[in-house]
Each structure stands twice: as C-alpha cells, then as structure tokens.
Coordinates of C-alpha atoms in Angstrom, one line a residue:
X312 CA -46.1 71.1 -89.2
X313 CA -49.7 73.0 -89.8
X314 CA -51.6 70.5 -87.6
X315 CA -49.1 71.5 -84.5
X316 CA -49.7 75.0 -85.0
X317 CA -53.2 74.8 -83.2
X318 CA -51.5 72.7 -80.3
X319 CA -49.1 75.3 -80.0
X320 CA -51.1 78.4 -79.5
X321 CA -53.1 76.4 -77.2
X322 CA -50.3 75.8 -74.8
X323 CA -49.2 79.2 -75.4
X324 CA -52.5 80.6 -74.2
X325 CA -52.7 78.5 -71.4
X326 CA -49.4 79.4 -69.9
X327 CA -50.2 83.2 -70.5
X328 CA -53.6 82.8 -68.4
X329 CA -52.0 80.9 -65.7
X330 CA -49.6 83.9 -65.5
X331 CA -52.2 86.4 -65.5
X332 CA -54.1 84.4 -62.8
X333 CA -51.1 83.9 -60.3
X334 CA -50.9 87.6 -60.1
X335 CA -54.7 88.1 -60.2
X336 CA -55.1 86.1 -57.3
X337 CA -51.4 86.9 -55.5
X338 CA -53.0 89.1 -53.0
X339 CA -55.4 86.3 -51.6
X340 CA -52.6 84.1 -51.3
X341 CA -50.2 84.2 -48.3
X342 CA -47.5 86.5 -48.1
X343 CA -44.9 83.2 -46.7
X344 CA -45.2 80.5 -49.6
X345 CA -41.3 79.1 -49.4
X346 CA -39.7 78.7 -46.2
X347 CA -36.3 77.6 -46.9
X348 CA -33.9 78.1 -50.1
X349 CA -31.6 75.3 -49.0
X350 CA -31.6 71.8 -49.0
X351 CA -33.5 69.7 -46.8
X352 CA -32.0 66.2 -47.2
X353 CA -31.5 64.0 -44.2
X354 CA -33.4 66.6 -42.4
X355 CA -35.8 64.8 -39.9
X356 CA -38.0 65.6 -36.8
X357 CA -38.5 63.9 -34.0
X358 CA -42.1 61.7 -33.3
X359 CA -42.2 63.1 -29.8
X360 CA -42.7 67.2 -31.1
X361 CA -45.1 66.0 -34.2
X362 CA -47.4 65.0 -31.7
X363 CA -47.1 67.7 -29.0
X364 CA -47.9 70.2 -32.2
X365 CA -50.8 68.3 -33.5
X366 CA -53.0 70.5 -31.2
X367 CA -51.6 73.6 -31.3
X368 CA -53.8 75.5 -33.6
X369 CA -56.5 74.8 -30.9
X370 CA -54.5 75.5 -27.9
X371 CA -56.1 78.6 -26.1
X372 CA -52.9 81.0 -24.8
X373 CA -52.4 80.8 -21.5
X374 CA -51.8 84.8 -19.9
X375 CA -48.5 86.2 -19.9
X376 CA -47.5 86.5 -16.0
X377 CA -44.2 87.5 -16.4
X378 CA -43.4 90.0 -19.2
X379 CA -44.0 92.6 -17.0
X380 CA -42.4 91.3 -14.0
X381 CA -39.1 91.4 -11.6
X382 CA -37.4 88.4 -10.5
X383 CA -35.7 88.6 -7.7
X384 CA -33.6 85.9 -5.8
X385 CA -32.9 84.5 -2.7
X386 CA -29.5 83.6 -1.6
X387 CA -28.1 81.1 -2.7
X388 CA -24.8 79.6 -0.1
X389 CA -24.4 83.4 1.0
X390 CA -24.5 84.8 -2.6
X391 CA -27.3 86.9 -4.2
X392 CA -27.4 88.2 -7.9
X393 CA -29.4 91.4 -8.3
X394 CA -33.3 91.0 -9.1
X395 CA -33.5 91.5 -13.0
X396 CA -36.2 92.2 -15.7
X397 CA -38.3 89.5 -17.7
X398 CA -36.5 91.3 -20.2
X399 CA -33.2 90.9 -19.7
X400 CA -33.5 87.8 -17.7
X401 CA -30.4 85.8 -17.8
X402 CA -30.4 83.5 -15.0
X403 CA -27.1 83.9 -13.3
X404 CA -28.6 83.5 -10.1
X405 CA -28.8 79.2 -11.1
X406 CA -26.0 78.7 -12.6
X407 CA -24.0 79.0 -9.0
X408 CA -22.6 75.5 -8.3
X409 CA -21.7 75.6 -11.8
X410 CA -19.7 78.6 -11.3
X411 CA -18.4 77.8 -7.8
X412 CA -16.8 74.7 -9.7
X413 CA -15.5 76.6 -12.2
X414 CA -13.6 78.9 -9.3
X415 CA -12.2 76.0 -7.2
X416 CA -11.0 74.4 -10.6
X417 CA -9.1 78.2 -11.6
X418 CA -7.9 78.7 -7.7
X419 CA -6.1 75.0 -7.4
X420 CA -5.6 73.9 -10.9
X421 CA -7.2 71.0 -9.6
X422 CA -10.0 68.4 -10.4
X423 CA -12.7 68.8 -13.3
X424 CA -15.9 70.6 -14.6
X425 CA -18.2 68.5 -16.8
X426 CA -20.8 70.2 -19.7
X427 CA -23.0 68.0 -21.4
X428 CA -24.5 70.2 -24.5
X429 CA -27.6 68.2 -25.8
X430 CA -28.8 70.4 -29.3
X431 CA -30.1 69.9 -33.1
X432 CA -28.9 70.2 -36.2
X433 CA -26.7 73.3 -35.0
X434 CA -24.2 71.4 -33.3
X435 CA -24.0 68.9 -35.6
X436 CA -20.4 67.7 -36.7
X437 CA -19.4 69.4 -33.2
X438 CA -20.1 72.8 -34.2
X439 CA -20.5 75.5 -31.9
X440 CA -19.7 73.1 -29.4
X441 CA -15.8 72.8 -30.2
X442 CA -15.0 76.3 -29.9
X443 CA -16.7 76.5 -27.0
X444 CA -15.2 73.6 -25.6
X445 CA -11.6 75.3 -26.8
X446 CA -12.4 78.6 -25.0
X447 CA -13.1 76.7 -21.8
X448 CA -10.0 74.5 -22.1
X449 CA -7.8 77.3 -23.1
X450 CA -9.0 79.2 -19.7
X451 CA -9.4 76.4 -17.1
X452 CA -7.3 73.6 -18.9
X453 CA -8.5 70.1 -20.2
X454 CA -7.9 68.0 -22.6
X455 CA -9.9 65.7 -24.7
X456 CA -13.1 65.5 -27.3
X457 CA -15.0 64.2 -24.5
X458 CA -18.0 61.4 -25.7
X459 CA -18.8 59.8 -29.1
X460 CA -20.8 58.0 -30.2
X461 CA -20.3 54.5 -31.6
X462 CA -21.8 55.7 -35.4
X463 CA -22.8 59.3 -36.4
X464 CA -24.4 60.6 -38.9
X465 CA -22.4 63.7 -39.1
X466 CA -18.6 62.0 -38.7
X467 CA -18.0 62.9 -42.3
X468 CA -18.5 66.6 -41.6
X469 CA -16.7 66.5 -37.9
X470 CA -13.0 68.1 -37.9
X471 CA -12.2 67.4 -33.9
X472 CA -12.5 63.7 -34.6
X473 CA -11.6 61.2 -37.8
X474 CA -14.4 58.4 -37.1
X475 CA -15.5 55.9 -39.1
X476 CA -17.2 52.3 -38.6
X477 CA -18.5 49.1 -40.4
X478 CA -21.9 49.2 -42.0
X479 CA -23.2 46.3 -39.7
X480 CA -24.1 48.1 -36.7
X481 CA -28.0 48.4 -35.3
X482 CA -28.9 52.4 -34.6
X483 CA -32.1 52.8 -32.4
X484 CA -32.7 57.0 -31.3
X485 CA -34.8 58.3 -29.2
X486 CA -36.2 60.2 -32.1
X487 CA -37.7 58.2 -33.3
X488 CA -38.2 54.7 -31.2
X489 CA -40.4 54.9 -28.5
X490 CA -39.5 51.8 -27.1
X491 CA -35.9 50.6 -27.2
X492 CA -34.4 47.2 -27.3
X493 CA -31.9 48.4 -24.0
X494 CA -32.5 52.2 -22.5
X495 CA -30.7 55.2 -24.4
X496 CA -27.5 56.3 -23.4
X497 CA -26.8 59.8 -22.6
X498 CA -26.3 60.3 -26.5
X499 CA -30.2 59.2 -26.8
X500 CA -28.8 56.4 -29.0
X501 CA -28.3 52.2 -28.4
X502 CA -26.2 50.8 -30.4
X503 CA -26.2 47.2 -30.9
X504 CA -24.3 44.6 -33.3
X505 CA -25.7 42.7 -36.3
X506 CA -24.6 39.0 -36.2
X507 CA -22.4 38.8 -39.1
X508 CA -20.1 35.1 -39.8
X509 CA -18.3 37.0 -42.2
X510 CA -18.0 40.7 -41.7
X511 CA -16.5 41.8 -38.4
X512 CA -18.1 45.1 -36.1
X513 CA -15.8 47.5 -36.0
X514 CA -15.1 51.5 -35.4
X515 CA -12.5 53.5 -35.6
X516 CA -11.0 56.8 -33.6
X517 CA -8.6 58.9 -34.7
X518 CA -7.2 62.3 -33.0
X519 CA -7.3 65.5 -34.7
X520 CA -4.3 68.0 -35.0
X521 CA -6.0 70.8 -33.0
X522 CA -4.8 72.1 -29.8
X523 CA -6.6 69.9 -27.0
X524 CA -7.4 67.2 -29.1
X525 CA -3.9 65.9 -30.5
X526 CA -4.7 62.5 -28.5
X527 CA -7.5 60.0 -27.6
X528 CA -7.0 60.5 -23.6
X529 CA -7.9 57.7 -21.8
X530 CA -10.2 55.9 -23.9
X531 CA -13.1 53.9 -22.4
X532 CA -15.9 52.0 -23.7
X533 CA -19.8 52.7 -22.2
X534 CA -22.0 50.2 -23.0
X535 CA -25.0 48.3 -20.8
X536 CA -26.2 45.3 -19.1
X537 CA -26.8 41.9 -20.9
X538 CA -27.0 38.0 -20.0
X539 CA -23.9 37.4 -22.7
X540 CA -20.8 36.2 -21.2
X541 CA -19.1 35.7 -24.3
X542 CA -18.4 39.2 -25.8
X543 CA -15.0 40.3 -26.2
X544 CA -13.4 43.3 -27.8
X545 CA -10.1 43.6 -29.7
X546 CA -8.6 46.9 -29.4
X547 CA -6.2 47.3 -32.2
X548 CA -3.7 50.4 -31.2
X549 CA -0.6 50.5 -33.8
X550 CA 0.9 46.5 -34.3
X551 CA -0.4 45.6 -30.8
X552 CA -3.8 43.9 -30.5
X553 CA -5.0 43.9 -26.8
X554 CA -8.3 41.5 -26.3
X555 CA -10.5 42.0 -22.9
X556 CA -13.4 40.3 -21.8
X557 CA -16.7 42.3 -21.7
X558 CA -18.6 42.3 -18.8
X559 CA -22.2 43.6 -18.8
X560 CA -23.7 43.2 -15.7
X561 CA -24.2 46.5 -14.0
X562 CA -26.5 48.8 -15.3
X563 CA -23.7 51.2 -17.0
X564 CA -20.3 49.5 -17.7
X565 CA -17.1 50.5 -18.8
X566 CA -13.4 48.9 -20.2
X567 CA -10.2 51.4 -20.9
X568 CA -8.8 50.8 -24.5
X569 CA -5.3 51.9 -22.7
X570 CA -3.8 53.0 -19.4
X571 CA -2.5 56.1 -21.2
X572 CA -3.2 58.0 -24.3
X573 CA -3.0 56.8 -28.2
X574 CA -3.2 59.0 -31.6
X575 CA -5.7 56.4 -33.1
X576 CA -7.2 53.0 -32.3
X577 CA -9.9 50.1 -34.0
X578 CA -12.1 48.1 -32.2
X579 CA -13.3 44.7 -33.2
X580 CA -16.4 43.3 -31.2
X581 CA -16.5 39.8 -31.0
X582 CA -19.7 37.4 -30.3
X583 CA -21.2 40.7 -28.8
X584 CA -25.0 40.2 -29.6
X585 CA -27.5 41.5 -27.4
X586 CA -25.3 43.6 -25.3
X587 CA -26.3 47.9 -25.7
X588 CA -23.3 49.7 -26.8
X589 CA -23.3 53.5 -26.0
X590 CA -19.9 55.3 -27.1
X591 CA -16.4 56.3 -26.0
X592 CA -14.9 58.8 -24.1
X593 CA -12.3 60.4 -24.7
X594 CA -10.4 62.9 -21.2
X595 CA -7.9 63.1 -19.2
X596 CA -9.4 63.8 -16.1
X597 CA -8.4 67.2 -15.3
X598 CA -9.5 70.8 -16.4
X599 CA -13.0 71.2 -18.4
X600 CA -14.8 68.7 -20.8
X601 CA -17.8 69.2 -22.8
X602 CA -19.8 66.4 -24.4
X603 CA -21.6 67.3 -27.9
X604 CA -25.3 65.1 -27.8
X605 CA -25.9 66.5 -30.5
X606 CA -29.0 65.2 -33.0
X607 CA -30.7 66.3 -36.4
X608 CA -34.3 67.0 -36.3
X609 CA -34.1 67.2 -32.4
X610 CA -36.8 69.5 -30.6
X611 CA -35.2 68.4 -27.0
X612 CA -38.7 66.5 -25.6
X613 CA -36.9 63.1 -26.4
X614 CA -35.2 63.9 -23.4
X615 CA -38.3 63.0 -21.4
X616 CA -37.5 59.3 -22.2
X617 CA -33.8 59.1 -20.4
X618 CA -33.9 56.1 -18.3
X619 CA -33.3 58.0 -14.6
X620 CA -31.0 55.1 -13.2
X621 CA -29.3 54.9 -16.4
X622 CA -28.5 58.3 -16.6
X623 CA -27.5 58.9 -12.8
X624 CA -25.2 55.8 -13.4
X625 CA -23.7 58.1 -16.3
X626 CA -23.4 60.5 -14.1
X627 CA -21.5 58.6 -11.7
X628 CA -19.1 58.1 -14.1
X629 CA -18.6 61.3 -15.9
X630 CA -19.7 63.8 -13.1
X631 CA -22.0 66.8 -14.8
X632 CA -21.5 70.4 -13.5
X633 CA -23.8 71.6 -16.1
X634 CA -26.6 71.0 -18.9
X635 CA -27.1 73.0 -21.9
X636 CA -30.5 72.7 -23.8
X637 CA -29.9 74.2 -27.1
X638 CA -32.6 73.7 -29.4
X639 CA -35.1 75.5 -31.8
X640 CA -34.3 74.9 -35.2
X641 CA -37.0 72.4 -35.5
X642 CA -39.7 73.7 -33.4
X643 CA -40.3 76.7 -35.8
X644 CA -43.0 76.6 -37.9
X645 CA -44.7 73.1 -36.9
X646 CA -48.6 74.8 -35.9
X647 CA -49.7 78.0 -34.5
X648 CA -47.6 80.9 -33.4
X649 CA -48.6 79.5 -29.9
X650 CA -46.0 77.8 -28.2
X651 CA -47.1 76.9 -24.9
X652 CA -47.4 73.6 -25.6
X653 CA -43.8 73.6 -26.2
X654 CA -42.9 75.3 -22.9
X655 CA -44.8 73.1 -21.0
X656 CA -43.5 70.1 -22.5
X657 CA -39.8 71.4 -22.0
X658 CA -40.6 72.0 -18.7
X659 CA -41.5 68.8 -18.2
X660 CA -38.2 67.8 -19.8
X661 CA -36.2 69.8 -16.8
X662 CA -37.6 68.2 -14.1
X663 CA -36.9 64.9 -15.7
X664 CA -32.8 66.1 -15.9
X665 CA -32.8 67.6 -12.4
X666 CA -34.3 64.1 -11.4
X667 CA -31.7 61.9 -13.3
X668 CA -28.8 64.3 -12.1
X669 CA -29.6 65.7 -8.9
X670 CA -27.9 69.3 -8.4
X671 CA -26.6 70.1 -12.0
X672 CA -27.5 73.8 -13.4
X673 CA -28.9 73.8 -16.5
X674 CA -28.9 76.4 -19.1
X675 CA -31.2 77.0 -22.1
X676 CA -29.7 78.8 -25.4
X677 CA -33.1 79.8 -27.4
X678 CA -33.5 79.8 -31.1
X679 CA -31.2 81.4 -33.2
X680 CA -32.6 84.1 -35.9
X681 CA -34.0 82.5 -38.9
X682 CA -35.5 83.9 -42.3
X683 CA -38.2 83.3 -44.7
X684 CA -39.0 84.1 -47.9
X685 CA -41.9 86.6 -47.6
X686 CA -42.9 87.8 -51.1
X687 CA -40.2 88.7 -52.8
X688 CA -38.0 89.2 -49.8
X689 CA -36.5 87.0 -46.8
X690 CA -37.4 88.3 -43.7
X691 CA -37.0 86.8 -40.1
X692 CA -39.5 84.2 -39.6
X693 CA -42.4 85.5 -37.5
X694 CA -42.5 82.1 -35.6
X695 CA -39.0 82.9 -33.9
X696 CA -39.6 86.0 -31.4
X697 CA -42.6 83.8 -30.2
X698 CA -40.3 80.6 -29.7
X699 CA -37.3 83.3 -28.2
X700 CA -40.7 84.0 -25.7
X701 CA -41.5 80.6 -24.6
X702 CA -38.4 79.3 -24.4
X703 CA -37.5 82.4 -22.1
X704 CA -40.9 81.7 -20.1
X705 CA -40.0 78.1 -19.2
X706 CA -35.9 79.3 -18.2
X707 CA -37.4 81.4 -15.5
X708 CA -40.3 79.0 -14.2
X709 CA -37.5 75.7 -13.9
X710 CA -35.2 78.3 -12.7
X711 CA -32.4 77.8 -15.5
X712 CA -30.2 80.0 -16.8
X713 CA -31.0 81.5 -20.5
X714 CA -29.0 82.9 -23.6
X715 CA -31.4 84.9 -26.0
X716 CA -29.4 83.9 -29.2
X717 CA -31.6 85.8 -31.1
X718 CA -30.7 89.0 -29.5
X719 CA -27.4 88.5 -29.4
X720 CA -26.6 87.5 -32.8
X721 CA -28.6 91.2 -33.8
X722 CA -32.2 90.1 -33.1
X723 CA -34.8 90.9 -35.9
X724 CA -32.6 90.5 -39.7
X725 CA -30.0 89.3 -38.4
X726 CA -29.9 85.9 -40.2
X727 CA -29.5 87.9 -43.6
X728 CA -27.4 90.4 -43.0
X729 CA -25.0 87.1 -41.7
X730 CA -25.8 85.3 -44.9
X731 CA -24.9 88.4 -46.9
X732 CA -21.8 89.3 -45.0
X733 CA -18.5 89.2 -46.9
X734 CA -17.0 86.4 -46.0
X735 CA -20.6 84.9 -45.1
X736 CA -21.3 83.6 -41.7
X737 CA -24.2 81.7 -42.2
X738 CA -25.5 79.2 -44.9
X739 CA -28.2 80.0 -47.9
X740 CA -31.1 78.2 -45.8
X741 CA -31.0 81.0 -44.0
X742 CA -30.8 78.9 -40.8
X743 CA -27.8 77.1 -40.2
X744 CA -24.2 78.9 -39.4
X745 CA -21.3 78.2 -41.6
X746 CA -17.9 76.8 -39.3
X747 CA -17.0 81.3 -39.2
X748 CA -20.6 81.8 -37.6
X749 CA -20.2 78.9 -35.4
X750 CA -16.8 80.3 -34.2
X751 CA -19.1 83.6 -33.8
X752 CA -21.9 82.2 -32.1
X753 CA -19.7 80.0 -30.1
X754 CA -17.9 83.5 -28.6
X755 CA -21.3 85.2 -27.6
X756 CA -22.6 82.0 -25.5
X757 CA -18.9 82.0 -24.0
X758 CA -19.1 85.6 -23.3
X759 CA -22.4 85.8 -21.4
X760 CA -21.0 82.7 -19.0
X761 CA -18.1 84.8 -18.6
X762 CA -20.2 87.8 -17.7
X763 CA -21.9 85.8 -15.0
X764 CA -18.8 84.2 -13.5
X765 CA -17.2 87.6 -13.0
X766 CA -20.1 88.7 -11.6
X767 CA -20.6 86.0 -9.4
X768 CA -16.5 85.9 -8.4
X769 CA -17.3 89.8 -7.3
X770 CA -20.2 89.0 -5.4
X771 CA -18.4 85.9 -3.9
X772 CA -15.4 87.7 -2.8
X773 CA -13.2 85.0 -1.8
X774 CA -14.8 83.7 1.0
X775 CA -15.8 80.0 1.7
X776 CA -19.3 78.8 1.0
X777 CA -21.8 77.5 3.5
X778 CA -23.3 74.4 2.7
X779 CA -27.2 75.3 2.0
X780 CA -29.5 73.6 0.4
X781 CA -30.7 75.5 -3.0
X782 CA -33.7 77.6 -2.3
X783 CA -36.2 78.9 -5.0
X784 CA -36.5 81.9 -6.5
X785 CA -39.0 84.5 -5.2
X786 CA -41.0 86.1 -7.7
X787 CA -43.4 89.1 -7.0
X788 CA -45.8 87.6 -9.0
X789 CA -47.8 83.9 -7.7
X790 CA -46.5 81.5 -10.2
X791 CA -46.6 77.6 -9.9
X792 CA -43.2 76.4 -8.0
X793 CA -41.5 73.9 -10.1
X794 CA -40.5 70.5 -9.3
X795 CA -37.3 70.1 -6.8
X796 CA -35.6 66.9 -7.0
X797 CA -34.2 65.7 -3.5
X798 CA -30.4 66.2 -4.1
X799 CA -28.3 62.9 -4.2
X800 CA -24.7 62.6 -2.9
X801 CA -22.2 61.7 -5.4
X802 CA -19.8 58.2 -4.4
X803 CA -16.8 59.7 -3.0
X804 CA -15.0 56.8 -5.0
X805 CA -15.8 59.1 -8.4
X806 CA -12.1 59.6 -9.8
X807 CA -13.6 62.2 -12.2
X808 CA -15.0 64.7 -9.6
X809 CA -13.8 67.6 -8.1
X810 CA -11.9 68.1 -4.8
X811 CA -12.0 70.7 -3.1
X812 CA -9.5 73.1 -2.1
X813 CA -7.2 72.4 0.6
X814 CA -8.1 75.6 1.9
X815 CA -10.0 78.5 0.6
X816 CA -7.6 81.4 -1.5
X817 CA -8.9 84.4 -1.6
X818 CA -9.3 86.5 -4.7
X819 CA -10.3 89.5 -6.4
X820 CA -12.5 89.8 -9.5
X821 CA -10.9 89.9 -12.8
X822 CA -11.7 91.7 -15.8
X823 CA -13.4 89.9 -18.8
X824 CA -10.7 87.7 -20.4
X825 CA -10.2 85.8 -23.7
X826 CA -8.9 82.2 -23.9
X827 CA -5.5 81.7 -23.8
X828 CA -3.3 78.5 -24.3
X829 CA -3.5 76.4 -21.4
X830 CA -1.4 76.0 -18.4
X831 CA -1.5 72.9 -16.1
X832 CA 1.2 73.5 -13.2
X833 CA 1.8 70.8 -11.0
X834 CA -0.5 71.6 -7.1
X835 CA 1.8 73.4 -4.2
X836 CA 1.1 73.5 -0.9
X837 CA -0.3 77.1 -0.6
X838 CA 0.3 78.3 -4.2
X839 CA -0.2 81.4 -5.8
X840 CA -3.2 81.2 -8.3
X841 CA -2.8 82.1 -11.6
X842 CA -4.1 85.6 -12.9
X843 CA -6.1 85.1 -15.6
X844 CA -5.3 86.5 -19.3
X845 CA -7.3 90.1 -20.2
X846 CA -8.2 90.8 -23.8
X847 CA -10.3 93.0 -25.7
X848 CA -14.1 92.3 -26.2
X849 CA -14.9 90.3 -29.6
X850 CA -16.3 92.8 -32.0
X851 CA -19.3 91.7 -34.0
X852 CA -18.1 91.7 -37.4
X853 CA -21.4 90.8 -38.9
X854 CA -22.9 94.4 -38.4
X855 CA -25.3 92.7 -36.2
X856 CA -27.6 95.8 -35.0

C-alpha cells in the first residue's frame, strides 16, 4: 500500500498542473473549441464542397457590388414588382410563371403545379417539406407523396410514407461518386440490383393516414436505359400479383404499378441486372405536388453533375413549375468566413438547372440560424450571417427568388432561444429542427410565397398575359449578366401539365389565407371560382426577436 502512495501524489499533481495550465493558457486559445453538442453519426459531406473549400482560406474577397444597391425590374408579360433593397431582397419579380401557374390552377380547378425541393439534412425524413407540401394541397388541391426513392436512408424516420426494402440493392449518390455506373436520377441517386440466386430485390410502399396521403396515387416506376430484355417486375398489390415486362430503351422509362390507386404494394424485380432504377411516384395528376430530394451532408454543388437530357426527360414526365435550393447546414464552418467560392460555385449550379429545365423559377431558402459553443456560452455561429450573405448575393445575380431563413426564424440567437423554448422547437445540436419547428419553419417559407402571390394576383389584376420572352433584371449597378438558357417547348402530349383556362376569369386580390381542407369540384363551363379561405397570421411562438 506504501509503495502506491508515491504513484498517487504523482498523478495527483499532474492533474492539478494540467488544470492550472488550461486556464493559464485559456486566453490564448480560441474562444470556439466545440461546435456541436449533438451527435454526429451518419453525418457526411459531399466530395464536391470538400474540394471547392480546400482554398478558401486563400481566396481574396471579391468587392461587395450590391449591399448598397436597388434592384429594380423589368416587366415581366405586362407585370412589374416594385424595385427593392439588397436588404430586403426577396425576388418576387422571378418567381412569375410560377405564380401565374399557381392562379390558372386556383381560377379553373384545373391541371397541376409541380415543386421539386432539393435540400440537406433538414428535409430529411420529409421534413419541412410535408407541411409545406400539405399547406399547398390544402389551398390548391392535390394529392399524393409525390417521388421516392427506391432506398432511403431516412425511411425509418419518415411519417408520410411506410417504406422498406431488401438489403440487396446497389446505392451510387452523387455525393459522393463522381462517375456513375448509369446517370443520377433527379433524386441524385442510381439504383441498381445485386444478382442474388437466392434472395429476391424487393421494396415496399405503404400509405400513411394523413390527409393527402391516405393512398399511393397512380404509382409508376422511373428507371433508365439498358441492353436487358429480360427484366420483369412483379407487383404484389393485396392477393393479386400483376407481372409486366420492363422495357429500358429510352433514356427515362416508366411502368404504372396500377390504373388506379392502392393503400400498399411490393415489388419483386426479376433478372433486372444492369438496368438504373430511379424511384416511384406517387400523384394523381391534379392540384399541387412537391418532390422531397432531399440528402444528408448535401452542400447543393452535386447538382452540377445532373445529366441535362436525363433530367429534361424527367421533366417531360413530371412537369416542374418550380425549384427550391435549400441548403446550408453543411457549408458552415468548412474554411474561411469567405464564401465566394460557394456563391460562385452555386451559381454555377443554376445555370446548370435552368439548362436541364428550361423556364422553371427557382428559389433559394438560405441557411437557417445555428449556434456554437463559444466559451462557456452557445452563441450563433459567426459563419452563418456570412453564408445568409452569399447565398443572398448569388439569388439576385441568377435572378432567383430568396427566403432569408435566418431572419425569419429571429435572426441572431434565435437557434437557442428555439432549443430552449417550452415545448422545444429545435434539437440539442443546436442545428436541426424538431418535427414542431419544422411545422414552424415550414409556415414562414409558406407565408413569404403567399406574400408574393398576393402581391403578384394585385399587380396582375385579372387580365390575360402576353406571351413575352423573360427579360433580365436591370440593376443600377454593372454586374456580370448571368447565363439564359434558350427556353424549350414542353410536348403537348404531357398528361401532367397544365392547361390553360378556357378563357381568362377575372379576379380581385385576396387577403392572406391559411390552408384549408381541399376542394376539387368537378370544371363548368364558365364557373364561379372559389374564394379562398382568410385566417389570422401564424404567431411566432418561439419569441423569435
């Protein structure tokens, strides 16, 4: 016992000087030492941002052109938003064809609007996205999940949609494969099946009980071009089994599971090696349908790599109306405080969309707020106002629309006063919402696209449209004038898209309005359109300052 004695006040000594040196030294060493207080497990981060932030400690910051500046806009088919601040840009003024289709579908109850949502971790397990996607359908009507994926990492953790699969299926992403066995789909996933004598491929849908998505509308298959002629799918739906030949030799193809809707169906892939499977959609045609693309550790350059054919072939299919680019999460932190390398590259990423489908609006939600621990104390990261910045910068120079989460959700603290709220609306990383935030969040994006789409119903008043090409923004300072795509015609043959009114019904602006269950009367020859529900504004709840 005597001869540990010596050991003991040795180690005892040693723990009291590294004490006494941690706070000697404390005030040399950086005030940010632990980002994050949650778990980081299966969080990743896409090859494509790694390298674009290799060099930004080195990057020289370009001048800031447009802090101080007015935007101003040019009409757009007869209608002109006012000019507004850097500021308080929003970007109404692009998001017109979106909004026009939004009108015709409200005036005749007829046709549909299409949102894909491409984001991060944020949406994962469809969140955000689904009340978002229920607001919409509530007001304009819709039904339907819209597309899945063939696996998902986050189908555990996803309440519009019971999904599961076999364990024998080949995952490339766009993440994190440069170079693909078959192009990505629009999901930025190829999915292809392991030969397997014993074990079938298999995956399986199943509705939900929530309003809109009580059925698997119309189910079809996506999946690519390849020299088999042998696949062959088994579609399972309750004691009947249905088997159809796969044929994969256009570019993007497609085979219904049904003519109608079911509740829940399994699909068996047969001697389907080779071919590139891409998901399922799930509508039924009519009203508005929003596509979660969501993906973990996703910075939103992966886009770049869409394949344009394939992805105007998508778009043949499903018809687009508008692109939201929701991402941020894993941008912060990952080199300097610089992030024009980031805006650039994103640029570059909207160019690529407008090229692979011609004539969609696009819209860009920035980062949300996110704390650190700073000292003793969590704090909002001082990486997001200048990510809220560039994000804002490359909006106005690809002339998108843009939603300054960050402001909206309370701007600077904001991320802990949600975490501390009773009940909480956010998780103990201090990054991600919980599903109440998400509902939250989910209402504030809604509510700004309501905002403009008043607005823009005012400044339309009722009349019918000219048929202009778009023009581009004029800004009162010289600024580099972004890449226009020439716009494509859509096939007239497309059963998903819009037709137009009969003849133009005239209108006058309602007030601000809160979703309200759906209803889908059959079209009349001249009938009255449907006054839209009013309700009070949300109230932030959060004490979001």
């Amino acid at each position: 016992m005597s001869q540990n004695k010596p050991y003991f006040f040795q180690s005892f000594a040693i723990v009291v000087l590294s004490i006494a040196a941690l706070y000697g030294f404390k005030q040399y060493l950086p005030a940010k030492i632990f980002t994050e207080t949650g778990s980081t497990k299966n969080v990743v981060v896409d090859s494509l941002m790694l390298e674009a932030s290799e060099g930004a400690d080195s990057a020289v910051a370009e001048k800031d052109t447009l802090s101080n500046t007015k935007i101003s806009f040019q009409e757009t088919n007869g209608v002109k938003f006012p000019a507004e601040t850097f500021e308080d840009y929003k970007g109404y003024q692009h998001l017109i064809a979106f909004y026009e289709k939004l009108m015709q579908l409200e005036n005749t109850q007829q046709g549909n609007v299409r949102i894909a949502y491409f984001g991060d971790s944020m949406t994962d397990g469809d969140m955000i996205v689904k009340d978002l996607r229920s607001s919409l359908q509530n007001r304009f009507g819709g039904e339907g999940v819209g597309f899945v994926n063939i696996t998902s990492e986050s189908a555990p953790s996803r309440s519009t949609l019971s999904h599961s699969f076999s364990g024998n299926w080949k995952t490339q992403s766009y993440l994190n494969v440069k170079n693909p066995r078959k192009p990505f789909g629009i999901n930025g996933h190829v999915f292809f099946v392991k030969h397997d004598t014993v074990s079938p491929v298999w995956v399986k849908y199943k509705a939900s009980k929530l309003n809109h998505l009580s059925s698997l509308n119309n189910a079809t298959l996506f999946y690519g071009r390849s020299g088999n002629t042998k696949a062959k799918m088994q579609f399972i739906v309750g004691a009947d089994t249905i088997t159809k030949k796969l044929s994969a030799g256009n570019i993007l193809n497609t085979v219904p599971v049904s003519g109608g809707d079911v509740k829940s169906f399994r699909a068996n892939f047969i001697a389907a090696d080779s071919i590139p499977f891409y998901g399922f959609n799930f509508d039924d045609g009519r009203g508005v349908h929003v596509d979660n693309f969501s993906n973990r550790g996703n910075s939103g350059l992966p886009i770049a790599t869409f394949n344009t054919n394939l992805m105007k072939a998508f778009n043949e299919k499903l018809g687009y109306d508008l692109i939201v680019l929701h991402y941020g999460t894993n941008v912060l932190n990952y080199g300097s405080l610089n992030y024009s390398w980031y805006e650039k590259k994103m640029s570059r990423v909207v160019a690529h969309l407008r090229e692979c489908f011609p004539g969609v609006a696009i819209l860009i939600i920035s980062t949300a707020d996110k704390s650190s621990k700073y000292g003793t104390e969590m704090k909002t990261d001082s990486a997001v106002v200048p990510l809220t910045l560039a994000q804002k910068r490359y909006a106005v120079q690809t002339e998108s629309g843009y939603v300054n989460l960050y402001t909206l959700m309370g701007g600077n603290g904001s991320m802990v006063r949600w975490v501390d709220d009773v009940p909480a609306y956010a998780n103990k990383d201090y990054t991600h919402f919980n599903f109440r935030g998400s509902k939250k969040i989910s209402d504030l994006i809604y509510s700004q696209l309501n905002n403009g789409y008043e607005k823009y119903k005012a400044l339309r008043g009722g009349k019918p449209l000219p048929k202009e090409p778009k023009r581009d923004s004029v800004f009162q300072v010289a600024r580099p004038k972004p890449v226009q795509p020439v716009p494509v015609s859509k096939p007239a043959t497309d059963s998903f898209k819009l037709k137009p009114a009969a003849q133009p019904v005239k209108k006058p602006a309602q007030p601000a309005f809160k979703p309200a269950k759906p209803t889908v009367p059959q079209p009349k020859v001249n009938q009255k359109p449907l006054e839209p529900v009013t309700a009070p504004v949300i109230k932030d709840t959060a004490n979001a300052q």
